[in-house]
CSV table of C-alpha atoms in Angstrom, one decimal:
chain,number,residue,atom,x,y,z
A,1,MET,CA,-16.2,-18.8,8.8
A,2,ARG,CA,-16.2,-16.0,11.4
A,3,SER,CA,-17.6,-18.4,14.0
A,4,LEU,CA,-14.8,-21.0,13.2
A,5,LEU,CA,-12.1,-18.3,13.4
A,6,MET,CA,-13.4,-17.1,16.8
A,7,SER,CA,-13.5,-20.7,18.0
A,8,LEU,CA,-9.9,-21.2,16.9
A,9,VAL,CA,-8.8,-18.0,18.6
A,10,PHE,CA,-10.5,-19.1,21.8
A,11,CYS,CA,-8.8,-22.6,21.8
A,12,VAL,CA,-5.4,-21.1,21.1
A,13,GLY,CA,-5.9,-18.6,24.0
A,14,LEU,CA,-7.0,-21.4,26.3
A,15,ILE,CA,-4.0,-23.6,25.6
A,16,SER,CA,-1.6,-20.7,25.8
A,17,ALA,CA,-2.9,-19.6,29.1
A,18,LEU,CA,-2.7,-23.2,30.5
A,19,THR,CA,0.8,-23.7,29.2
A,20,ALA,CA,2.0,-20.4,30.6
A,21,GLN,CA,1.2,-21.5,34.2
A,22,PRO,CA,4.4,-22.3,36.1
A,23,VAL,CA,5.1,-25.9,37.1
A,24,LYS,CA,4.3,-26.4,40.8
A,25,THR,CA,6.7,-28.9,42.3
A,26,SER,CA,7.1,-30.1,45.8
A,27,ASN,CA,10.9,-30.0,45.2
A,28,ASP,CA,10.6,-26.2,45.0
A,29,LEU,CA,10.0,-26.4,48.8
A,30,GLY,CA,13.6,-27.6,49.2
A,31,SER,CA,13.1,-31.3,50.1
A,32,LYS,CA,14.7,-33.8,47.8
A,33,ALA,CA,12.6,-36.5,49.3
A,34,ASP,CA,9.4,-35.0,47.8
A,35,PRO,CA,8.0,-36.0,44.4
A,36,TYR,CA,8.6,-33.7,41.4
A,37,ILE,CA,5.2,-32.9,40.0
A,38,VAL,CA,4.4,-31.6,36.6
A,39,ASP,CA,0.9,-30.2,36.0
A,40,LEU,CA,-0.6,-31.6,32.8
A,41,THR,CA,-4.0,-30.5,31.4
A,42,ALA,CA,-5.8,-32.5,28.8
A,43,ALA,CA,-8.5,-30.7,26.8
A,44,ASP,CA,-10.5,-31.6,23.7
A,45,TYR,CA,-8.0,-31.8,21.8
A,46,ALA,CA,-4.8,-30.5,23.2
A,47,PHE,CA,-2.2,-30.9,26.0
A,48,ALA,CA,-1.0,-28.1,28.1
A,49,MET,CA,2.3,-28.4,30.1
A,50,PRO,CA,5.7,-26.8,30.2
A,51,SER,CA,7.9,-27.3,27.2
A,52,GLU,CA,10.9,-28.1,29.4
A,53,ILE,CA,11.0,-30.2,32.6
A,54,LYS,CA,13.6,-31.9,34.8
A,55,SER,CA,14.9,-35.5,34.4
A,56,GLY,CA,14.6,-38.5,36.7
A,57,TRP,CA,11.4,-39.5,38.4
A,58,VAL,CA,8.6,-37.3,37.2
A,59,THR,CA,5.0,-37.4,38.4
A,60,PHE,CA,2.5,-36.1,35.8
A,61,LYS,CA,-0.6,-34.7,37.6
A,62,MET,CA,-3.0,-34.9,34.7
A,63,LYS,CA,-6.4,-33.1,34.8
A,64,ASN,CA,-9.0,-33.9,32.2
A,65,ILE,CA,-11.0,-30.8,31.5
A,66,GLY,CA,-12.5,-32.1,28.2
A,67,LYS,CA,-15.7,-34.0,27.6
A,68,GLU,CA,-13.9,-37.2,26.3
A,69,GLU,CA,-11.5,-39.6,27.8
A,70,HIS,CA,-7.8,-38.9,27.2
A,71,PHE,CA,-4.4,-40.5,27.8
A,72,ALA,CA,-0.8,-39.3,27.3
A,73,ALA,CA,1.5,-41.9,25.7
A,74,ILE,CA,5.0,-40.6,26.0
A,75,ASP,CA,7.8,-41.5,23.5
A,76,ARG,CA,11.4,-40.6,23.7
A,77,ILE,CA,12.9,-39.4,20.4
A,78,ASN,CA,16.1,-41.3,19.6
A,79,ASP,CA,17.1,-39.1,16.7
A,80,ASP,CA,19.5,-36.3,17.3
A,81,ILE,CA,17.4,-33.3,16.3
A,82,PRO,CA,17.0,-29.8,17.8
A,83,PHE,CA,14.0,-29.4,20.0
A,84,ASP,CA,12.8,-26.4,17.9
A,85,SER,CA,12.6,-28.7,14.8
A,86,LEU,CA,10.7,-31.3,16.7
A,87,ASN,CA,8.3,-28.8,18.1
A,88,SER,CA,7.8,-27.2,14.7
A,89,TRP,CA,7.0,-30.5,13.1
A,90,VAL,CA,4.4,-31.1,15.8
A,91,ILE,CA,2.7,-27.7,15.5
A,92,GLU,CA,2.9,-27.5,11.7
A,93,GLY,CA,2.0,-31.2,11.2
A,94,PHE,CA,-0.9,-31.7,13.7
A,95,ASN,CA,-2.3,-28.3,14.2
A,96,LYS,CA,-1.9,-27.0,10.6
A,97,ARG,CA,-2.0,-30.4,8.8
A,98,GLU,CA,1.2,-29.7,6.9
A,99,SER,CA,2.0,-33.0,5.1
A,100,SER,CA,5.8,-32.7,5.0
A,101,SER,CA,6.0,-32.0,8.7
A,102,LEU,CA,3.8,-35.0,9.5
A,103,GLN,CA,6.0,-37.2,7.4
A,104,LYS,CA,9.1,-36.0,9.2
A,105,PHE,CA,7.4,-36.6,12.6
A,106,TRP,CA,6.2,-40.1,11.8
A,107,ASN,CA,9.7,-41.1,10.4
A,108,LEU,CA,11.4,-40.3,13.7
A,109,ASN,CA,12.9,-43.2,15.6
A,110,ARG,CA,11.3,-43.4,19.1
A,111,THR,CA,11.1,-45.5,22.2
A,112,LYS,CA,8.0,-46.0,24.4
A,113,VAL,CA,8.4,-44.8,28.0
A,114,SER,CA,4.8,-45.1,29.3
A,115,GLY,CA,2.8,-42.1,30.5
A,116,PRO,CA,-0.6,-41.3,32.1
A,117,GLY,CA,-3.3,-43.8,31.3
A,118,PHE,CA,-7.0,-43.4,30.4
A,119,LEU,CA,-8.8,-40.6,32.4
A,120,SER,CA,-12.4,-39.7,32.2
A,121,SER,CA,-13.8,-36.2,32.0
A,122,GLY,CA,-13.5,-34.2,35.2
A,123,HIS,CA,-11.0,-36.6,36.8
A,124,THR,CA,-7.4,-36.0,37.9
A,125,GLY,CA,-4.8,-38.7,38.0
A,126,GLU,CA,-1.1,-39.1,38.9
A,127,THR,CA,1.4,-41.2,36.9
A,128,THR,CA,5.1,-41.4,37.7
A,129,VAL,CA,7.7,-42.3,35.1
A,130,TYR,CA,11.4,-42.1,34.8
A,131,LEU,CA,12.7,-39.8,32.1
A,132,ARG,CA,16.2,-39.4,30.9
A,133,PRO,CA,17.4,-36.2,29.3
A,134,GLY,CA,16.3,-35.7,25.7
A,135,GLN,CA,13.4,-34.8,23.5
A,136,TYR,CA,10.0,-36.3,24.0
A,137,VAL,CA,6.4,-36.3,22.6
A,138,MET,CA,3.1,-37.2,24.2
A,139,ILE,CA,0.2,-38.4,22.1
A,140,CYS,CA,-3.5,-39.2,22.8
A,141,GLY,CA,-4.8,-42.0,20.7
A,142,ILE,CA,-8.4,-42.1,21.9
A,143,ARG,CA,-10.9,-41.9,19.1
A,144,THR,CA,-13.9,-39.6,18.7
A,145,GLU,CA,-17.4,-40.8,18.0
A,146,ASN,CA,-16.6,-40.2,14.4
A,147,ASN,CA,-13.6,-42.5,14.6
A,148,GLU,CA,-11.0,-39.8,14.4
A,149,PHE,CA,-7.9,-40.2,16.6
A,150,HIS,CA,-7.3,-37.4,19.0
A,151,PHE,CA,-3.8,-36.9,17.7
A,152,THR,CA,-5.1,-36.2,14.2
A,153,LYS,CA,-7.0,-33.2,15.8
A,154,GLY,CA,-3.9,-31.8,17.3
A,155,MET,CA,-3.5,-33.7,20.6
A,156,VAL,CA,0.3,-34.0,20.4
A,157,LYS,CA,2.8,-32.2,22.6
A,158,ALA,CA,6.6,-32.0,22.3
A,159,PHE,CA,8.7,-31.3,25.4
A,160,ALA,CA,12.4,-31.4,26.4
A,161,VAL,CA,13.8,-33.1,29.5
A,162,THR,CA,16.9,-31.3,30.8
A,163,ASP,CA,20.1,-32.6,32.4
A,164,THR,CA,18.9,-31.1,35.7
A,165,GLU,CA,17.7,-33.9,37.9
A,166,SER,CA,14.4,-33.7,39.8
A,167,GLY,CA,15.9,-35.3,42.9
A,168,ALA,CA,12.6,-37.2,43.4
A,169,PRO,CA,12.9,-40.6,45.0
A,170,ASN,CA,11.8,-43.9,43.6
A,171,PRO,CA,8.0,-43.9,44.5
A,172,LYS,CA,6.7,-46.0,47.4
A,173,PHE,CA,3.8,-48.3,46.4
A,174,THR,CA,1.0,-50.0,48.1
A,175,ALA,CA,0.4,-52.8,45.6
A,176,GLN,CA,2.2,-54.2,42.5
A,177,ILE,CA,0.6,-55.1,39.1
A,178,LYS,CA,2.4,-57.5,36.8
A,179,LEU,CA,1.5,-57.5,33.1
A,180,SER,CA,2.2,-60.0,30.4
A,181,SER,CA,0.5,-59.7,27.0
A,182,LEU,CA,-2.1,-62.3,28.1
A,183,ALA,CA,-2.6,-61.9,31.9
A,184,ILE,CA,-2.8,-59.3,34.7
A,185,SER,CA,-2.0,-60.1,38.4
A,186,THR,CA,-1.6,-58.2,41.6
A,187,ASP,CA,0.7,-59.2,44.5
A,188,ARG,CA,-1.8,-58.4,47.4
A,189,ALA,CA,-5.3,-57.8,48.4
A,190,ILE,CA,-6.7,-54.3,47.7
A,191,GLY,CA,-9.0,-52.3,50.0
A,192,SER,CA,-10.4,-48.8,50.2
A,193,GLY,CA,-8.1,-45.8,50.4
A,194,ASN,CA,-5.4,-44.1,48.4
A,195,HIS,CA,-3.2,-46.5,46.5
A,196,THR,CA,0.0,-46.2,44.5
A,197,PHE,CA,0.3,-49.1,42.1
A,198,LYS,CA,3.7,-50.2,40.8
A,199,VAL,CA,3.3,-51.5,37.3
A,200,GLN,CA,5.9,-54.0,35.9
A,201,THR,CA,5.4,-55.2,32.3
A,202,MET,CA,7.0,-58.3,30.8
A,203,ASN,CA,6.8,-57.0,27.2
A,204,SER,CA,5.2,-53.6,26.5
A,205,GLN,CA,1.7,-53.4,28.0
A,206,ASP,CA,-0.6,-50.7,29.4
A,207,VAL,CA,-3.1,-51.0,32.2
A,208,HIS,CA,-5.9,-48.7,33.3
A,209,LEU,CA,-8.1,-48.6,36.4
A,210,VAL,CA,-11.9,-48.4,35.7
A,211,ARG,CA,-14.8,-48.1,38.1
A,212,LEU,CA,-17.8,-50.1,36.9
A,213,ASN,CA,-21.0,-48.2,37.5
A,214,ASP,CA,-24.3,-49.8,38.4
A,215,GLY,CA,-25.6,-52.1,35.7
A,216,GLN,CA,-22.3,-52.1,33.8
A,217,GLU,CA,-20.8,-55.5,32.9
A,218,PHE,CA,-17.1,-56.2,32.5
A,219,GLU,CA,-17.8,-57.6,29.0
A,220,GLU,CA,-19.1,-54.2,27.9
A,221,LEU,CA,-15.9,-52.7,29.0
A,222,THR,CA,-13.7,-55.1,27.0
A,223,LYS,CA,-15.9,-54.5,24.0
A,224,TRP,CA,-15.5,-50.7,24.3
A,225,MET,CA,-11.7,-51.1,24.6
A,226,GLY,CA,-11.7,-52.7,21.1
A,227,ASP,CA,-11.6,-49.2,19.5
A,228,PHE,CA,-12.2,-46.8,22.5
A,229,ARG,CA,-14.4,-44.2,20.9
A,230,ALA,CA,-15.1,-41.4,23.4
A,231,PRO,CA,-17.0,-40.5,25.4
A,232,SER,CA,-17.4,-43.8,27.1
A,233,PRO,CA,-20.0,-44.8,29.7
A,234,PHE,CA,-17.3,-45.9,32.2
A,235,SER,CA,-15.3,-44.0,34.8
A,236,PHE,CA,-11.5,-44.3,34.0
A,237,LEU,CA,-9.4,-43.3,37.1
A,238,GLY,CA,-6.0,-43.3,35.5
A,239,GLY,CA,-3.2,-45.9,34.8
A,240,VAL,CA,-0.1,-46.2,32.7
A,241,GLU,CA,0.5,-46.4,29.0
A,242,GLU,CA,2.8,-48.9,27.3
A,243,GLY,CA,6.3,-49.0,28.9
A,244,THR,CA,9.3,-51.3,28.9
A,245,PRO,CA,10.3,-54.3,31.0
A,246,ASP,CA,13.4,-52.7,32.4
A,247,GLN,CA,11.7,-49.7,34.0
A,248,PRO,CA,8.5,-49.9,36.3
A,249,THR,CA,6.0,-47.1,36.3
A,250,TYR,CA,3.5,-46.0,38.9
A,251,PHE,CA,0.0,-44.5,39.2
A,252,THR,CA,-2.1,-43.3,42.1
A,253,ALA,CA,-5.8,-43.6,42.6
A,254,GLU,CA,-8.4,-43.3,45.4
A,255,LEU,CA,-10.6,-46.3,45.8
A,256,SER,CA,-13.9,-46.8,47.7
A,257,PRO,CA,-16.2,-49.8,48.0
A,258,GLY,CA,-17.5,-50.8,44.6
A,259,ARG,CA,-16.7,-52.7,41.4
A,260,TYR,CA,-13.5,-52.1,39.5
A,261,ALA,CA,-11.4,-53.5,36.7
A,262,PHE,CA,-7.8,-53.4,35.5
A,263,ILE,CA,-8.0,-53.3,31.7
A,264,SER,CA,-5.3,-53.4,28.9
A,265,HIS,CA,-5.9,-52.8,25.2
A,266,GLY,CA,-4.1,-55.0,22.8
A,267,SER,CA,-3.4,-54.8,19.0
A,268,PRO,CA,-6.4,-54.4,19.0
A,269,GLY,CA,-8.6,-56.0,21.7
A,270,ALA,CA,-8.5,-56.0,25.4
A,271,MET,CA,-7.7,-58.2,28.4
A,272,GLY,CA,-8.5,-57.5,32.0
A,273,GLU,CA,-9.5,-58.5,35.5
A,274,HIS,CA,-12.4,-57.2,37.5
A,275,PHE,CA,-12.7,-57.2,41.3
A,276,THR,CA,-15.0,-55.8,44.0
A,277,ILE,CA,-14.0,-53.9,47.1
A,278,PRO,CA,-16.5,-54.7,49.9
A,279,GLU,CA,-17.8,-52.2,52.5
A,280,SER,CA,-15.4,-53.8,55.0
A,281,GLY,CA,-12.4,-55.8,54.1
A,282,LYS,CA,-10.4,-56.1,50.8
A,283,ALA,CA,-10.7,-57.5,47.3
A,284,PRO,CA,-8.5,-60.7,47.1
A,285,ALA,CA,-5.3,-60.5,45.1
A,286,ILE,CA,-5.6,-61.3,41.4
A,287,THR,CA,-3.6,-64.4,41.3
A,288,ASN,CA,-1.2,-65.4,38.5
A,289,GLN,CA,-1.4,-69.0,39.5
A,290,PRO,CA,-3.1,-71.4,37.0
A,291,VAL,CA,-6.3,-73.1,37.8
A,292,ASN,CA,-6.3,-75.7,35.0
A,293,PRO,CA,-3.8,-78.5,34.2
A,294,PRO,CA,-0.8,-77.3,32.2
A,295,VAL,CA,-0.8,-77.5,28.4
A,296,GLN,CA,2.2,-78.5,26.3
A,297,ILE,CA,2.5,-77.3,22.7
A,298,ASN,CA,5.2,-77.9,20.1
A,299,ASP,CA,5.5,-77.7,16.3
A,300,SER,CA,3.8,-81.1,15.8
A,301,THR,CA,0.6,-80.1,17.7
A,302,GLN,CA,-2.4,-79.9,15.5
A,303,LYS,CA,-5.6,-79.4,17.5
A,304,LEU,CA,-6.4,-79.6,21.2
A,305,GLU,CA,-9.2,-78.5,23.5
A,306,VAL,CA,-8.6,-77.0,27.0
A,307,PRO,CA,-11.0,-75.8,29.7
A,308,THR,CA,-11.6,-72.0,30.1
A,309,GLY,CA,-9.7,-70.3,32.9
A,310,ARG,CA,-6.1,-69.4,33.8
A,311,THR,CA,-3.8,-72.0,32.3
A,312,LEU,CA,0.0,-72.5,32.2
A,313,ILE,CA,1.0,-72.8,28.6
A,314,THR,CA,4.4,-74.2,27.6
A,315,VAL,CA,5.5,-74.0,24.0
A,316,THR,CA,8.7,-76.0,23.2
A,317,ASN,CA,10.9,-75.8,20.1
A,318,THR,CA,11.4,-79.5,19.1
A,319,LYS,CA,12.9,-78.5,15.7
A,320,GLU,CA,16.5,-79.0,14.9
A,321,LYS,CA,17.2,-75.3,14.6
A,322,THR,CA,16.3,-72.0,16.2
A,323,ALA,CA,12.7,-71.0,15.5
A,324,ARG,CA,10.3,-68.2,16.3
A,325,VAL,CA,6.9,-69.0,17.7
A,326,GLU,CA,4.0,-66.6,17.7
A,327,GLY,CA,0.6,-67.1,19.4
A,328,PHE,CA,-2.6,-65.4,18.6
A,329,GLN,CA,-6.1,-65.2,20.0
A,330,LEU,CA,-8.7,-65.1,17.2
A,331,ARG,CA,-11.3,-62.4,17.3
A,332,PRO,CA,-14.9,-63.6,17.6
A,333,GLY,CA,-16.4,-64.2,14.1
A,334,PHE,CA,-13.0,-65.0,12.4
A,335,SER,CA,-11.9,-68.4,11.3
A,336,VAL,CA,-8.4,-70.0,10.9
A,337,ARG,CA,-8.8,-69.4,7.1
A,338,ASP,CA,-9.5,-65.7,7.7
A,339,PHE,CA,-6.3,-65.4,9.7
A,340,VAL,CA,-4.2,-67.2,7.1
A,341,VAL,CA,-5.6,-65.1,4.3
A,342,TRP,CA,-5.0,-61.9,6.2
A,343,TRP,CA,-1.5,-63.0,7.0
A,344,GLU,CA,-0.7,-63.8,3.4
A,345,LYS,CA,-1.9,-60.4,2.2
A,346,VAL,CA,-0.4,-58.3,5.0
A,347,ARG,CA,2.6,-60.1,6.4
A,348,ILE,CA,3.9,-61.8,3.3
A,349,TYR,CA,2.8,-59.9,0.2
A,350,GLN,CA,2.1,-56.5,1.9
A,351,THR,CA,-0.9,-55.9,-0.3
A,352,ALA,CA,-1.8,-52.2,-0.3
A,353,GLY,CA,-5.0,-51.2,1.4
A,354,PHE,CA,-5.6,-54.5,3.3
A,355,LEU,CA,-4.6,-52.8,6.6
A,356,ASP,CA,-7.9,-51.0,6.5
A,357,ASN,CA,-9.6,-54.3,7.3
A,358,PRO,CA,-9.9,-55.3,11.0
A,359,PHE,CA,-7.1,-57.5,12.4
A,360,PRO,CA,-8.4,-61.1,12.8
A,361,TYR,CA,-6.6,-61.5,16.1
A,362,THR,CA,-6.3,-59.8,19.5
A,363,THR,CA,-3.5,-60.5,22.0
A,364,THR,CA,-0.3,-62.2,21.1
A,365,GLU,CA,2.7,-63.9,22.7
A,366,ARG,CA,5.9,-64.5,20.7
A,367,LYS,CA,9.5,-65.5,21.2
A,368,THR,CA,12.5,-66.8,19.3
A,369,LEU,CA,13.4,-70.2,20.8
A,370,ALA,CA,16.7,-72.1,20.6
A,371,VAL,CA,16.7,-75.9,20.0
A,372,GLY,CA,14.9,-77.5,22.9
A,373,GLU,CA,14.0,-74.1,24.5
A,374,SER,CA,10.5,-73.4,25.9
A,375,MET,CA,8.3,-70.4,26.3
A,376,THR,CA,6.0,-70.5,29.4
A,377,PHE,CA,3.3,-68.1,30.2
A,378,ASN,CA,-0.1,-67.9,31.9
A,379,LEU,CA,-3.1,-67.5,29.7
A,380,ASP,CA,-6.7,-66.6,30.7
A,381,VAL,CA,-8.3,-69.0,28.3
A,382,GLN,CA,-11.7,-67.9,27.0
A,383,ALA,CA,-14.2,-69.9,24.9
A,384,GLU,CA,-12.4,-68.9,21.7
A,385,ASP,CA,-9.7,-70.2,19.3
A,386,TYR,CA,-5.9,-69.6,19.9
A,387,LEU,CA,-3.4,-70.2,17.1
A,388,PHE,CA,0.3,-70.9,17.4
A,389,ILE,CA,2.6,-70.7,14.3
A,390,TRP,CA,6.3,-71.3,13.7
A,391,ARG,CA,7.1,-68.2,11.7
A,392,GLU,CA,9.8,-69.5,9.3
A,393,ASP,CA,7.6,-72.5,8.2
A,394,PHE,CA,4.4,-70.5,8.1
A,395,ASN,CA,5.9,-67.6,6.1
A,396,ASN,CA,7.1,-69.9,3.2
A,397,PRO,CA,5.7,-68.0,0.1
A,398,GLU,CA,5.5,-71.2,-1.8
A,399,LEU,CA,2.7,-72.6,0.4
A,400,THR,CA,-0.9,-72.5,-0.7
A,401,THR,CA,-3.5,-71.3,1.7
A,402,GLU,CA,-4.6,-74.8,2.5
A,403,GLU,CA,-1.0,-75.9,3.1
A,404,ARG,CA,-0.4,-72.9,5.4
A,405,MET,CA,-3.6,-73.7,7.4
A,406,GLU,CA,-2.0,-77.1,8.1
A,407,LYS,CA,1.0,-75.4,9.7
A,408,VAL,CA,-1.2,-73.8,12.4
A,409,SER,CA,-1.6,-75.3,15.9
A,410,ILE,CA,-5.1,-74.7,17.1
A,411,MET,CA,-6.1,-74.6,20.8
A,412,THR,CA,-9.8,-74.1,21.6
A,413,GLY,CA,-11.2,-73.0,25.0
A,414,LYS,CA,-14.3,-74.9,26.1
A,415,ASN,CA,-16.6,-74.0,29.0
């Protein structure tokens, strides 16, 4: 017990000392053209940064001094509550495990605004986001080897953004990354040197830059991203957490010749693209152009096979009323029946406890379509099954499992 108490005292002292350090910003030098930098330290398992920062464009310079990977997903709190109350719920709930404070915190209405992406031990990364005045929290959702989320161990930080503007400009970038829930693309070739990436998301995706070490395969990375238990064998160099389509975010990284990947985690699962920077020259742009013939899907589609590779998918509502279509990529080892049974229990009947089971799908694409309207997107088809459902028909509680399976359009990728 004495050893535990001494450890707690040491951790509290460490975080207090880190938090007490002043924010060093280039704007303090007097130039409004400089970035506004907020020093952010990630330890195992706590964040250290000021409790109050300026609004506008904010560059978080995050240093990982822990032994595990960390990220800092930032949410804006939409509820009108005093900062002292928010901060108290965070401290009492996550550091002292006080249940009523935890419940109050998780019941808050919030909006995702991105934040620093995955960063390996010993690395420092810079991520720039636009913050309006208000109350915010940052959370690390990496898991430990024992499958404990970092935030359950206290890695949550509340902070306030004031009406005082940072004066920092919209960042300049060297390359742009575009994200949909099913594809990643870049607008130009990428070579060695210091890069600032502008990230534009179509929905609410994240992206992280990884250096693949000798002997590491891209497939190993996507597998690790399924539940991201730290420490990982990979070198994460930073990135951005889930943001919104109406506001780009930026991150900066130094690249040298070698093998890299842009990776995004789904719900759960991962998609990504890998590339190699040669000793001389650049890695080609990651194209968003399809390489296969386009595929048409509507509510009468039953089964079809398509070649693997990037494919332009068009889903059209041929019904006589507005309808919502949802697309899913099945996890390996799951069948269409597994998906339907899971949906019946979780989405329709809300059976308690079933959420403990793994989701039978990974990435999704969804949209409500008017009569005759289409949804078009690029999909990096893999040798797996993809399902499309029309939610109103599929959700009919009077259907049997067999009847519901007949409502699923199945697209299978073939090598």
